[in-house]
Tab-separated table of C-alpha atoms in Angstrom:
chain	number	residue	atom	x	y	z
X	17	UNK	CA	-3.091	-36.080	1.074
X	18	UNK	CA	-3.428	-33.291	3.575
X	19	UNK	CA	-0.884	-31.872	2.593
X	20	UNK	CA	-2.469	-31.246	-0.732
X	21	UNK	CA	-5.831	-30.106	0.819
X	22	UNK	CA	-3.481	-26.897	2.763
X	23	UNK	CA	-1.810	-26.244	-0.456
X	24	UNK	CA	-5.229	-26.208	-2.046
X	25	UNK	CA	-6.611	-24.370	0.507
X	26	UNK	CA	-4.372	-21.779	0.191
X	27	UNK	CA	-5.154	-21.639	-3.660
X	28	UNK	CA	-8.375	-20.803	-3.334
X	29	UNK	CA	-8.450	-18.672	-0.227
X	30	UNK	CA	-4.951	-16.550	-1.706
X	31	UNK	CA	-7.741	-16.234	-5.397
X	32	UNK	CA	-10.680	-15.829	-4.124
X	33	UNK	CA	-11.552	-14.870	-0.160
X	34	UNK	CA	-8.391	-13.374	1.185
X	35	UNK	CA	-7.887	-11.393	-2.135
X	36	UNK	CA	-4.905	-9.141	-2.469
X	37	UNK	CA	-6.670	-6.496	-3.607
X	38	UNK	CA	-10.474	-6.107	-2.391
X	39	UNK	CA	-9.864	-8.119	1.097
X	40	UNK	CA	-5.961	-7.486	2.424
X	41	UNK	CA	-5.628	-4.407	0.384
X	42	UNK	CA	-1.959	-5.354	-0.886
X	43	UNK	CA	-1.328	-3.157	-4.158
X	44	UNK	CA	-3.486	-0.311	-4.275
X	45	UNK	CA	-1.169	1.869	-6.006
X	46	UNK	CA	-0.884	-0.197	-9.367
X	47	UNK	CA	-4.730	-1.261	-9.307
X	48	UNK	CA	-5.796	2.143	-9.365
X	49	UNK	CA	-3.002	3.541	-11.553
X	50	UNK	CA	-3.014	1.252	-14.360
X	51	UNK	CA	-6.585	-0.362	-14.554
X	52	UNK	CA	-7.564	2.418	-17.101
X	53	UNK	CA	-7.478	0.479	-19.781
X	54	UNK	CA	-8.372	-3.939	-19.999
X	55	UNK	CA	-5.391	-4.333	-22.553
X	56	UNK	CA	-2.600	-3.086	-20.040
X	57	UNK	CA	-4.346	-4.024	-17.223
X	58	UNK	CA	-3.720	-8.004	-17.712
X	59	UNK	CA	-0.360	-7.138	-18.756
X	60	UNK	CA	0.505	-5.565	-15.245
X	61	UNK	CA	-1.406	-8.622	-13.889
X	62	UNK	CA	0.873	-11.098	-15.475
X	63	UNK	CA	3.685	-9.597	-14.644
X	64	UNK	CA	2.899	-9.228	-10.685
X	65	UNK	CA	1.726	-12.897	-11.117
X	66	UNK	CA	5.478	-14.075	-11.945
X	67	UNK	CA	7.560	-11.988	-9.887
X	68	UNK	CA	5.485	-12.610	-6.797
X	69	UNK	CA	6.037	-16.403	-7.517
X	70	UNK	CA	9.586	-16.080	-8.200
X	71	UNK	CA	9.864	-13.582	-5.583
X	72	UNK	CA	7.918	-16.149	-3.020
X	73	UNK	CA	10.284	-18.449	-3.652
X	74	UNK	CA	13.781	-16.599	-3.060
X	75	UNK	CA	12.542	-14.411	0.202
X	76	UNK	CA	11.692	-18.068	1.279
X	77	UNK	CA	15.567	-19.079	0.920
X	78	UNK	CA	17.056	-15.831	2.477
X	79	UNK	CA	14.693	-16.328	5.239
X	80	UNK	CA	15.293	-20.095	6.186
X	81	UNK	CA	18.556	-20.486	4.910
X	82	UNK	CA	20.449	-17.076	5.468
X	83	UNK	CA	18.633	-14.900	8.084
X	84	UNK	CA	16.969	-17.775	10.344
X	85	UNK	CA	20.151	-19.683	10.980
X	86	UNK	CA	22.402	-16.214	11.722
X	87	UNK	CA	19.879	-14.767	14.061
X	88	UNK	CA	19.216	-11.672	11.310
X	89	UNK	CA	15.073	-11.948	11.524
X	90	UNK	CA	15.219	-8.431	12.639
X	91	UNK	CA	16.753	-7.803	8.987
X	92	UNK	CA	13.459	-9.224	7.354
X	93	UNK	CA	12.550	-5.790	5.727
X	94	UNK	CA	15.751	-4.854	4.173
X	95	UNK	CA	16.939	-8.214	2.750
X	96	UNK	CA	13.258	-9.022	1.199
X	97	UNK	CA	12.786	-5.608	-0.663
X	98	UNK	CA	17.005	-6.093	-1.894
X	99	UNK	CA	15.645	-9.407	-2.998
X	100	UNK	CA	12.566	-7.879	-4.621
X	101	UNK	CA	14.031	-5.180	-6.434
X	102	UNK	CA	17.316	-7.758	-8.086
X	103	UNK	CA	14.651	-10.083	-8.666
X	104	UNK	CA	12.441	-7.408	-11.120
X	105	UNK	CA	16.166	-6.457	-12.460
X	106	UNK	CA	16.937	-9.510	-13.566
X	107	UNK	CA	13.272	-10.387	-14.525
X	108	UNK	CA	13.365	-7.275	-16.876
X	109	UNK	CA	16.961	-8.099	-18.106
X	110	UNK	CA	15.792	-11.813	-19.142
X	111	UNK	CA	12.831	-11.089	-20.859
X	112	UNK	CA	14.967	-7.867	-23.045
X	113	UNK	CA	17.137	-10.677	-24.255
X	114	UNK	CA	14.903	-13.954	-24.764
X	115	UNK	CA	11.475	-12.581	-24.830
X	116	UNK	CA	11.512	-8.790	-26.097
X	117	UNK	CA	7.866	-9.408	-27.306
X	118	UNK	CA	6.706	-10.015	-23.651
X	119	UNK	CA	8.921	-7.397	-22.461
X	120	UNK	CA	7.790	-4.679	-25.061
X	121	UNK	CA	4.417	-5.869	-23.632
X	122	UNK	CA	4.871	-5.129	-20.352
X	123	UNK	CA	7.072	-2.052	-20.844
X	124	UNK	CA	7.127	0.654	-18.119
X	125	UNK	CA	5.443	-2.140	-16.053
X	126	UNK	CA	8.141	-4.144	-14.569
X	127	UNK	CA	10.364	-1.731	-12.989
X	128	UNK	CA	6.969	-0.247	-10.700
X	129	UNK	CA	6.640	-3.564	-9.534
X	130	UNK	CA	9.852	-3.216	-7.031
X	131	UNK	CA	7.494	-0.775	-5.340
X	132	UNK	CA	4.380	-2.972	-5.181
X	133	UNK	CA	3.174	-4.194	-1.733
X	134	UNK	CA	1.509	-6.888	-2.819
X	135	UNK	CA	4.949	-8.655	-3.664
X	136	UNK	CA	6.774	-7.357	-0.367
X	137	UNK	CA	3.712	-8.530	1.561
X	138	UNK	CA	3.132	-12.020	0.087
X	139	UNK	CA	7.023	-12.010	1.283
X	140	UNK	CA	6.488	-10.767	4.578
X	141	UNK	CA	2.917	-12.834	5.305
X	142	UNK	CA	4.625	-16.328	4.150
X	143	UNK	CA	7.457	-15.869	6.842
X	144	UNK	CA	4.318	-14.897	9.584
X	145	UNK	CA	2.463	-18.061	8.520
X	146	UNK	CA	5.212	-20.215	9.038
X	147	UNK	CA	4.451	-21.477	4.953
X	148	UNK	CA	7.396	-24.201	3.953
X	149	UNK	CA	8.963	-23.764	0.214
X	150	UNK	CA	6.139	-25.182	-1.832
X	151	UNK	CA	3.239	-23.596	0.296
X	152	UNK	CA	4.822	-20.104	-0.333
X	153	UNK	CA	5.091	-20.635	-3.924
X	154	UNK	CA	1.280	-21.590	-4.193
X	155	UNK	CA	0.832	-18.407	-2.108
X	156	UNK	CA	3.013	-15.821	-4.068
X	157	UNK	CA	1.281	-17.369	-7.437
X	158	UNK	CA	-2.099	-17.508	-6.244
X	159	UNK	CA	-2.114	-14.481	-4.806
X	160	UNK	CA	-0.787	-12.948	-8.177
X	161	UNK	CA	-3.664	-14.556	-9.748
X	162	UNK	CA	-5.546	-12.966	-7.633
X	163	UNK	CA	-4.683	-9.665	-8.413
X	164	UNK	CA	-4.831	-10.207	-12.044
X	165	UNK	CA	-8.243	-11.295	-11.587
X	166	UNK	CA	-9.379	-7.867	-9.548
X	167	UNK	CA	-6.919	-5.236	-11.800
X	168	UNK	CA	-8.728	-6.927	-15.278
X	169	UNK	CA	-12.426	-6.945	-14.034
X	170	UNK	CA	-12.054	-3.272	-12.487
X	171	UNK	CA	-10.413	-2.162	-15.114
X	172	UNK	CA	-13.449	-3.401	-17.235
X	173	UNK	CA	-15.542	-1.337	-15.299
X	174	UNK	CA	-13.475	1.753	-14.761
X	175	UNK	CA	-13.561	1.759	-19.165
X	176	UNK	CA	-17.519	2.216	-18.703
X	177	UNK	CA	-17.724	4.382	-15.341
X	178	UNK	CA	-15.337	7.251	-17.040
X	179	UNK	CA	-17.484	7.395	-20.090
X	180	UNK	CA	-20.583	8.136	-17.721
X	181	UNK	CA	-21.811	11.378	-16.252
X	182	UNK	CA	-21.184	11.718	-12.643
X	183	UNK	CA	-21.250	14.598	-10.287
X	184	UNK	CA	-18.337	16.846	-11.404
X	185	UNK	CA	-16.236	16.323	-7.879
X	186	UNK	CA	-16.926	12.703	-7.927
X	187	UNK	CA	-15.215	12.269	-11.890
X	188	UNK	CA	-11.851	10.516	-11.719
X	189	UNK	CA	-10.268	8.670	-8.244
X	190	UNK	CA	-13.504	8.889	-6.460
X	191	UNK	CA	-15.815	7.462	-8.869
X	192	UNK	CA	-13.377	4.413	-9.229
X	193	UNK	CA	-12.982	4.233	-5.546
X	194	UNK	CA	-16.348	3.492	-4.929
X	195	UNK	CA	-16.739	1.082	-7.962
X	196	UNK	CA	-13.691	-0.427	-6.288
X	197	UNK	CA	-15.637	-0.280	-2.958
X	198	UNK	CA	-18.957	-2.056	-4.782
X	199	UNK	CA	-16.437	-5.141	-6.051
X	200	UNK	CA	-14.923	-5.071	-2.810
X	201	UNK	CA	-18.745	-5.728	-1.544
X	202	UNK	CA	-19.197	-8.692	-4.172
X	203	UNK	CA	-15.669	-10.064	-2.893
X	204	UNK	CA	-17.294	-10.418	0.666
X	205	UNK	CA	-19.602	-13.172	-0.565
X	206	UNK	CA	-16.720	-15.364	-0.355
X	207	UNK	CA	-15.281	-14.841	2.728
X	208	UNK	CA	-17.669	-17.285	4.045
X	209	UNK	CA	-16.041	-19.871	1.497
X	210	UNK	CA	-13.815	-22.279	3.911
X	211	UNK	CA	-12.604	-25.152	1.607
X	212	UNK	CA	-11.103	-27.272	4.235
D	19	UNK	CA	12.536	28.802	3.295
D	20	UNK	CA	9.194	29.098	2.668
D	21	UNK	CA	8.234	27.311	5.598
D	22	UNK	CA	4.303	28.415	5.255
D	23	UNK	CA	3.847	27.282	1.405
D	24	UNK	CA	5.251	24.183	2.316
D	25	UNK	CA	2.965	23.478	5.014
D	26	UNK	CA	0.061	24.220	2.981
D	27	UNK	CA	0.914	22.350	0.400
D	28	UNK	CA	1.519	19.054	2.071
D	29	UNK	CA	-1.716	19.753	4.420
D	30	UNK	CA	-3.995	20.676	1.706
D	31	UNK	CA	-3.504	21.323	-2.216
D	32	UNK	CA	-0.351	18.851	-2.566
D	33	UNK	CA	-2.122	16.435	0.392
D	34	UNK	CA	-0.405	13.420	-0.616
D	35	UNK	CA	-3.704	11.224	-0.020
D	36	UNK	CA	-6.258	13.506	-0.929
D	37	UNK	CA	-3.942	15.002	-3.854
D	38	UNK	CA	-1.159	13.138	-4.689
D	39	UNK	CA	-2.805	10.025	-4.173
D	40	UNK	CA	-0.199	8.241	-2.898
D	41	UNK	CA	-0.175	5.446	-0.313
D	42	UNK	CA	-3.190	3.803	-0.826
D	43	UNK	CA	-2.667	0.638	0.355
D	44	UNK	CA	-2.127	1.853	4.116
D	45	UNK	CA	-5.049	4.721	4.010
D	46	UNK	CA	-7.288	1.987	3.144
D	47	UNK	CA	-6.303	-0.931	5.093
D	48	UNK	CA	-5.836	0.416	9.026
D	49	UNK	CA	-7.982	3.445	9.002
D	50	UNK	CA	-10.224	1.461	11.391
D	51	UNK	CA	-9.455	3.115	14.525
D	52	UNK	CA	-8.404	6.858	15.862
D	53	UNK	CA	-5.360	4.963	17.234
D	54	UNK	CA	-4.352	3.089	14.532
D	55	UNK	CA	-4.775	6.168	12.249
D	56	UNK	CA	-2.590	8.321	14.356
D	57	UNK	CA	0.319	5.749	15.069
D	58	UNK	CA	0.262	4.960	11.122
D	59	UNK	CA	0.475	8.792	10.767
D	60	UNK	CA	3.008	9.064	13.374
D	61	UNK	CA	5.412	6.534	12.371
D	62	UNK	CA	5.016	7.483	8.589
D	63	UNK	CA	6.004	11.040	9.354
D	64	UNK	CA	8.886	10.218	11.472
D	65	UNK	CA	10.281	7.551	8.441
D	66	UNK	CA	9.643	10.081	5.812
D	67	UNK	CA	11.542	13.022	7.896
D	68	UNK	CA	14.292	11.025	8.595
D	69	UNK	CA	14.621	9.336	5.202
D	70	UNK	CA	14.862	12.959	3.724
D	71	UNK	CA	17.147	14.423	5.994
D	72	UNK	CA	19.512	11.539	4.759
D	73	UNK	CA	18.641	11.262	1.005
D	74	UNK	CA	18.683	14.764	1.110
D	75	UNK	CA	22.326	15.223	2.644
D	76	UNK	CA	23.563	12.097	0.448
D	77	UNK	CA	22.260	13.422	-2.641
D	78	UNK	CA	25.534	14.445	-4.280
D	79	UNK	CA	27.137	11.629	-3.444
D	80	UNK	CA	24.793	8.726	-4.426
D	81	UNK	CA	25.376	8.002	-8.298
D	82	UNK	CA	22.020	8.762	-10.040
D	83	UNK	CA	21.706	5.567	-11.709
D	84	UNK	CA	21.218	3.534	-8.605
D	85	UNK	CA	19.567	6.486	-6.995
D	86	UNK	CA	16.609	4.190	-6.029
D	87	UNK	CA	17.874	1.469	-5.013
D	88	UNK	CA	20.155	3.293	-2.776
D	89	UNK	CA	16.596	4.949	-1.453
D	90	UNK	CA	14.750	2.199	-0.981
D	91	UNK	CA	17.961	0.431	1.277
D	92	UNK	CA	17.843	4.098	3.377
D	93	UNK	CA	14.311	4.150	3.348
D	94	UNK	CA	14.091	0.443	5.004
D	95	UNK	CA	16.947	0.978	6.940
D	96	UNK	CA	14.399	3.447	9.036
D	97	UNK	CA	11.429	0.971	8.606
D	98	UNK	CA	12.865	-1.545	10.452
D	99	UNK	CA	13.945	0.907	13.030
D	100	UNK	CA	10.287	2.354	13.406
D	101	UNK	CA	8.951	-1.555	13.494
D	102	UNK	CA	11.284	-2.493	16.199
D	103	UNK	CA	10.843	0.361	18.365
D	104	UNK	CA	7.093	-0.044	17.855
D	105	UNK	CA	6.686	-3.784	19.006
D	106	UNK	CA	8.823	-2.860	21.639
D	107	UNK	CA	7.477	-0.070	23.247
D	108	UNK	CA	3.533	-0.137	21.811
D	109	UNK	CA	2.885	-3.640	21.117
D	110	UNK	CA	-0.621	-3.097	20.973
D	111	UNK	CA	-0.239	-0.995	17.895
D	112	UNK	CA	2.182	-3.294	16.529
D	113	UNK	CA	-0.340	-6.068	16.459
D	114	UNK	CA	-3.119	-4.107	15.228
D	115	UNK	CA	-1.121	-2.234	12.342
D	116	UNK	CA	0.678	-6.005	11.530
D	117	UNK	CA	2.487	-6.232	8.174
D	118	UNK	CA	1.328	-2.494	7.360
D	119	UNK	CA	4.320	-0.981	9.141
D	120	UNK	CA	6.859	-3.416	7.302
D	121	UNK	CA	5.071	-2.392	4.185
D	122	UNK	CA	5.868	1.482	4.711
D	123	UNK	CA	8.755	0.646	3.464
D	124	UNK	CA	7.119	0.386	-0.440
D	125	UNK	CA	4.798	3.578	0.448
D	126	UNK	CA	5.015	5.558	-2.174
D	127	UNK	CA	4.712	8.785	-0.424
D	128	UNK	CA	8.178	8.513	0.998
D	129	UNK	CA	9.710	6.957	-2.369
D	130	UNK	CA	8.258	9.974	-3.942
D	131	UNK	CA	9.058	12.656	-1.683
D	132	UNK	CA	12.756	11.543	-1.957
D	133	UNK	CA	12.778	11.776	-5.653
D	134	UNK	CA	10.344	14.573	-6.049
D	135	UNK	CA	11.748	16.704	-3.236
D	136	UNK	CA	14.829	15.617	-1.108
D	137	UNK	CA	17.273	14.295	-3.902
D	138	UNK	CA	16.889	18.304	-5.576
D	139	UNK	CA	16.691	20.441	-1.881
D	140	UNK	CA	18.833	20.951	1.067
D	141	UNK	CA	18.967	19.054	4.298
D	142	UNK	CA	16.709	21.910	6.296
D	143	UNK	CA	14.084	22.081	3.775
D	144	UNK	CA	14.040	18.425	2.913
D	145	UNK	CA	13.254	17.914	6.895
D	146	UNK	CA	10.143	20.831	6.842
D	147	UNK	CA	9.116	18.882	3.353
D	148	UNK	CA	9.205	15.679	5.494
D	149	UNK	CA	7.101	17.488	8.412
D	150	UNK	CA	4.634	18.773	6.271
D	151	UNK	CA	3.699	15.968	4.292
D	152	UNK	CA	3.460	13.494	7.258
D	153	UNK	CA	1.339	15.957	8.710
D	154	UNK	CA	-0.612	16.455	5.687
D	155	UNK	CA	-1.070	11.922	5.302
D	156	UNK	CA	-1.652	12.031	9.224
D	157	UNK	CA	-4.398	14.357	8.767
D	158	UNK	CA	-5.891	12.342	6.100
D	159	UNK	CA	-5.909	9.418	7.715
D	160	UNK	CA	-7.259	10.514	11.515
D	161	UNK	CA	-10.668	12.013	9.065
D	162	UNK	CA	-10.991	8.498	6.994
D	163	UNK	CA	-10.512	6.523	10.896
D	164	UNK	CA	-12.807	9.086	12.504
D	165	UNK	CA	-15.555	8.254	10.236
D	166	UNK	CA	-14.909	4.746	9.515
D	167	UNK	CA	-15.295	4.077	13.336
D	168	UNK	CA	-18.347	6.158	13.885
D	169	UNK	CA	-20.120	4.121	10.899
D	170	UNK	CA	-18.792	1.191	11.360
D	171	UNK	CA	-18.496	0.477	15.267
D	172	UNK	CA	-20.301	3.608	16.431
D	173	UNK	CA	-17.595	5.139	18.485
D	174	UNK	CA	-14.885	7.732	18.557
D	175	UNK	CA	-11.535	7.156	19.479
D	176	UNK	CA	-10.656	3.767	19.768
D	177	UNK	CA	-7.797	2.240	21.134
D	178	UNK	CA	-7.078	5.863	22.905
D	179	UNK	CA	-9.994	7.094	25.170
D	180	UNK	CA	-11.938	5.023	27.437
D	181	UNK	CA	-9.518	2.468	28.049
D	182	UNK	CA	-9.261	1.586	24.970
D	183	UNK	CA	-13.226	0.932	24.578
D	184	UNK	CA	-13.602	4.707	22.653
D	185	UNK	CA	-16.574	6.873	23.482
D	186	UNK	CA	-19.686	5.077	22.104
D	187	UNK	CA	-21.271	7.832	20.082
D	188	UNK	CA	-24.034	4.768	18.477
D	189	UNK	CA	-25.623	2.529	20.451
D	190	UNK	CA	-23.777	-1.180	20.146
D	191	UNK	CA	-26.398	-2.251	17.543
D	192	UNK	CA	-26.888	-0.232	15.236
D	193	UNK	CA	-23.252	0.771	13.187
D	194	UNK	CA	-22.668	-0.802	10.145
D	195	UNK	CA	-19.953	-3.311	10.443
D	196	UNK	CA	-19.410	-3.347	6.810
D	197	UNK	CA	-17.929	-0.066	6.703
D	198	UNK	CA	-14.495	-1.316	9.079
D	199	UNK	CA	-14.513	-3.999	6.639
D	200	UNK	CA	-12.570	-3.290	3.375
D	201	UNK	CA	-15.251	-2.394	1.637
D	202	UNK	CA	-15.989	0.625	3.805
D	203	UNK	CA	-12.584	2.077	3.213
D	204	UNK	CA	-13.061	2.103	-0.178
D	205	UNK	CA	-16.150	3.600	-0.065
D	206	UNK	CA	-15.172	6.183	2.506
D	207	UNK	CA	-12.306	6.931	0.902
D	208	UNK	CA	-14.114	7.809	-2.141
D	209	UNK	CA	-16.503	9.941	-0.831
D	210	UNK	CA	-13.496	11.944	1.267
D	211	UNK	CA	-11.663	11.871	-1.677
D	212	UNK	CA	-14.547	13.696	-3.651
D	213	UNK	CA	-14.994	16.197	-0.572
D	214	UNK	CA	-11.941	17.365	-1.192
D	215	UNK	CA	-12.238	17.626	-4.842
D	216	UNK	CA	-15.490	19.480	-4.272
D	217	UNK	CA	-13.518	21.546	-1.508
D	218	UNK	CA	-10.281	22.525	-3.966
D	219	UNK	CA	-13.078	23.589	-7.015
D	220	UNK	CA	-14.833	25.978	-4.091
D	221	UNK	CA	-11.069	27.681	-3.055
D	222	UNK	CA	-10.065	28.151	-6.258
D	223	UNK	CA	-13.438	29.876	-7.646
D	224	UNK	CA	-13.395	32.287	-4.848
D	225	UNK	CA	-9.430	33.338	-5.637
């Protein structure tokens, strides 16, 4: 019954107070690069959401069964992002052949996501926290939820903020910056949330 | 060797923060102190010059199809040397910088400098590229710390001067601790970013 509370706890916190996005700042790159528009925006979301799962889960097995027992923590780094980058590979190859409709979806998406930090750090933070095989999986999927849930309501508001008139050095990154800065603010309202 | 363009570029109109807009994630996240900016800076510029130096003397013999992968394997190869070397000898930083030096390894800057510059130039200008563009995201990132930590703890040079206190510019009760918080980086960040934007428009109307 603990047990469940942690992995609940997690959950929530991975969602909703430590976001990836507006709180730990994994990801930048793709949440300001492709949040122009709502449609592609929860496309790139979905597809962080499963290979940050799937990736969760296999940098937990190199780690505990391959680096741990041989003494090759110091090799963290290199063997996670080797991991990482087969993993999208093979993600990419599997939906071409059984899925093309989610993979036409998704598109130029998939390959960036090798150079996402959001997926190398979920990696990298479940090893620190000492997470066993199930807690890293709730971490690596919740924390994809999370980003899908930041990306698809700033890219809501990044449709409306570029059709407005703002000061002529402010138009573009900066404008969406500080829109990401005011959701960032709204985020903070639930740091105080402690489930357990 | 145009030694001069080059350093222009990567300081000011091909700035890979202000610019370029790459790196993000590490701008935001531990510009909350001089010293954190500058050993970010530091060890980012030393990763990206060495990673180009190799990439850039490997580049006929790596097969272009796995040109990335073979990159990104380099690239971590001097990650992990950085992070070790840091928690050895500057522990302090280590701790304060955490999973953000591990996660140089995904920066985009030095992905992109190796397929924008070092996998098409030699091995002497790949290394000033690598220079120049460190300096340029150091830069950067010491004026997004420098305000961040007069706002947001009131002092200047933390970590660094003092013993590590900084020089309290802002009397202990008045900063606004929001602004060390993430949402102040995006905010800063925003408003540097448009500086510069407004900067650029003023330089080029003048030419």
């Amino acid at each position: 019954m603990e047990y469940m509370q942690v992995v609940i706890g997690i959950l929530i916190s991975a969602i909703l107070s430590e976001n990836f996005i507006l709180v730990k700042f994994y990801g930048i790159c793709p949440f300001m690069g492709v949040s122009k528009k709502t449609d592609t925006a929860i496309g790139m979301g979905m597809a962080v959401t499963f290979v940050m799962a799937i990736a969760s889960a296999a940098c937990w097995f190199v780690d505990a069964k391959i680096l741990q027992p041989l003494n090759l923590g110091y090799m963290q780094t290199v063997a996670f992002i080797l991991v990482i980058a087969s993993i999208v590979q093979f993600v990419e190859m599997f939906l071409k052949k059984f899925v093309p409709a989610l993979y036409q979806a998704l598109g130029i998406f998939l390959p960036l996501i090798t150079t996402n930090c959001a997926v190398l750090g979920v990696a990298l933070v479940n090893v620190q926290k000492g997470y066993d095989f199930l807690q890293s999986v709730i971490n690596g999927a919740a924390g994809g939820l999370g980003f899908t849930l930041a990306i698809v309501l700033f890219a809501s508001i990044r449709e409306r903020v570029d059709k407005t008139d703002c000061p002529e050095c402010f138009k573009g990154f900066p404008i969406a910056l500080i829109s990401a800065g005011l959701m960032a603010l709204a985020f903070m309202g639930f740091s105080g949330l402690k489930i357990f | 060797m145009n030694f001069k363009k080059q350093f222009v570029e990567g300081l000011l109109t091909k700035n890979p923060v202000t610019v370029q807009l790459l790196g993000m994630c590490s701008t935001l996240a531990i510009t909350t102190s001089l010293f954190n900016g500058i050993g970010m800076g530091l060890a980012v510029t030393i990763i990206l010059t060495c990673s180009n130096i190799l990439i850039s003397a490997l580049r006929k013999v790596i097969p272009s199809q796995i040109r990335i992968a073979a990159y990104i394997v380099i690239i971590a190869g001097f990650v992990t040397i950085v992070d070790l070397a840091i928690q050895a000898f500057l522990p302090d930083l280590s701790s304060s910088l955490g999973v953000f030096i591990p996660l140089i390894v995904v920066n985009c800057i030095i992905l992109g400098r190796a397929e924008a510059f070092a996998s098409k130039n030699g091995v002497l200008a790949s290394a000033i590229d690598g220079i120049c563009q460190g300096i340029g995201y150091t830069v950067a990132l010491i004026i997004v710390c420098v305000i961040r930590e007069l706002l947001g703890s009131g002092t200047f040079g933390g970590g660094l001067l003092n013993n590590g206190e900084g020089i309290r510019l802002i009397p202990a009760q008045f900063p606004a601790m929001q602004i060390v918080m993430p949402v102040g980086g995006f905010l800063v960040l925003g408003f540097v970013l448009a500086g510069s934007q407004w900067l650029m428009k003023r330089l080029d109307s003048k030419k």
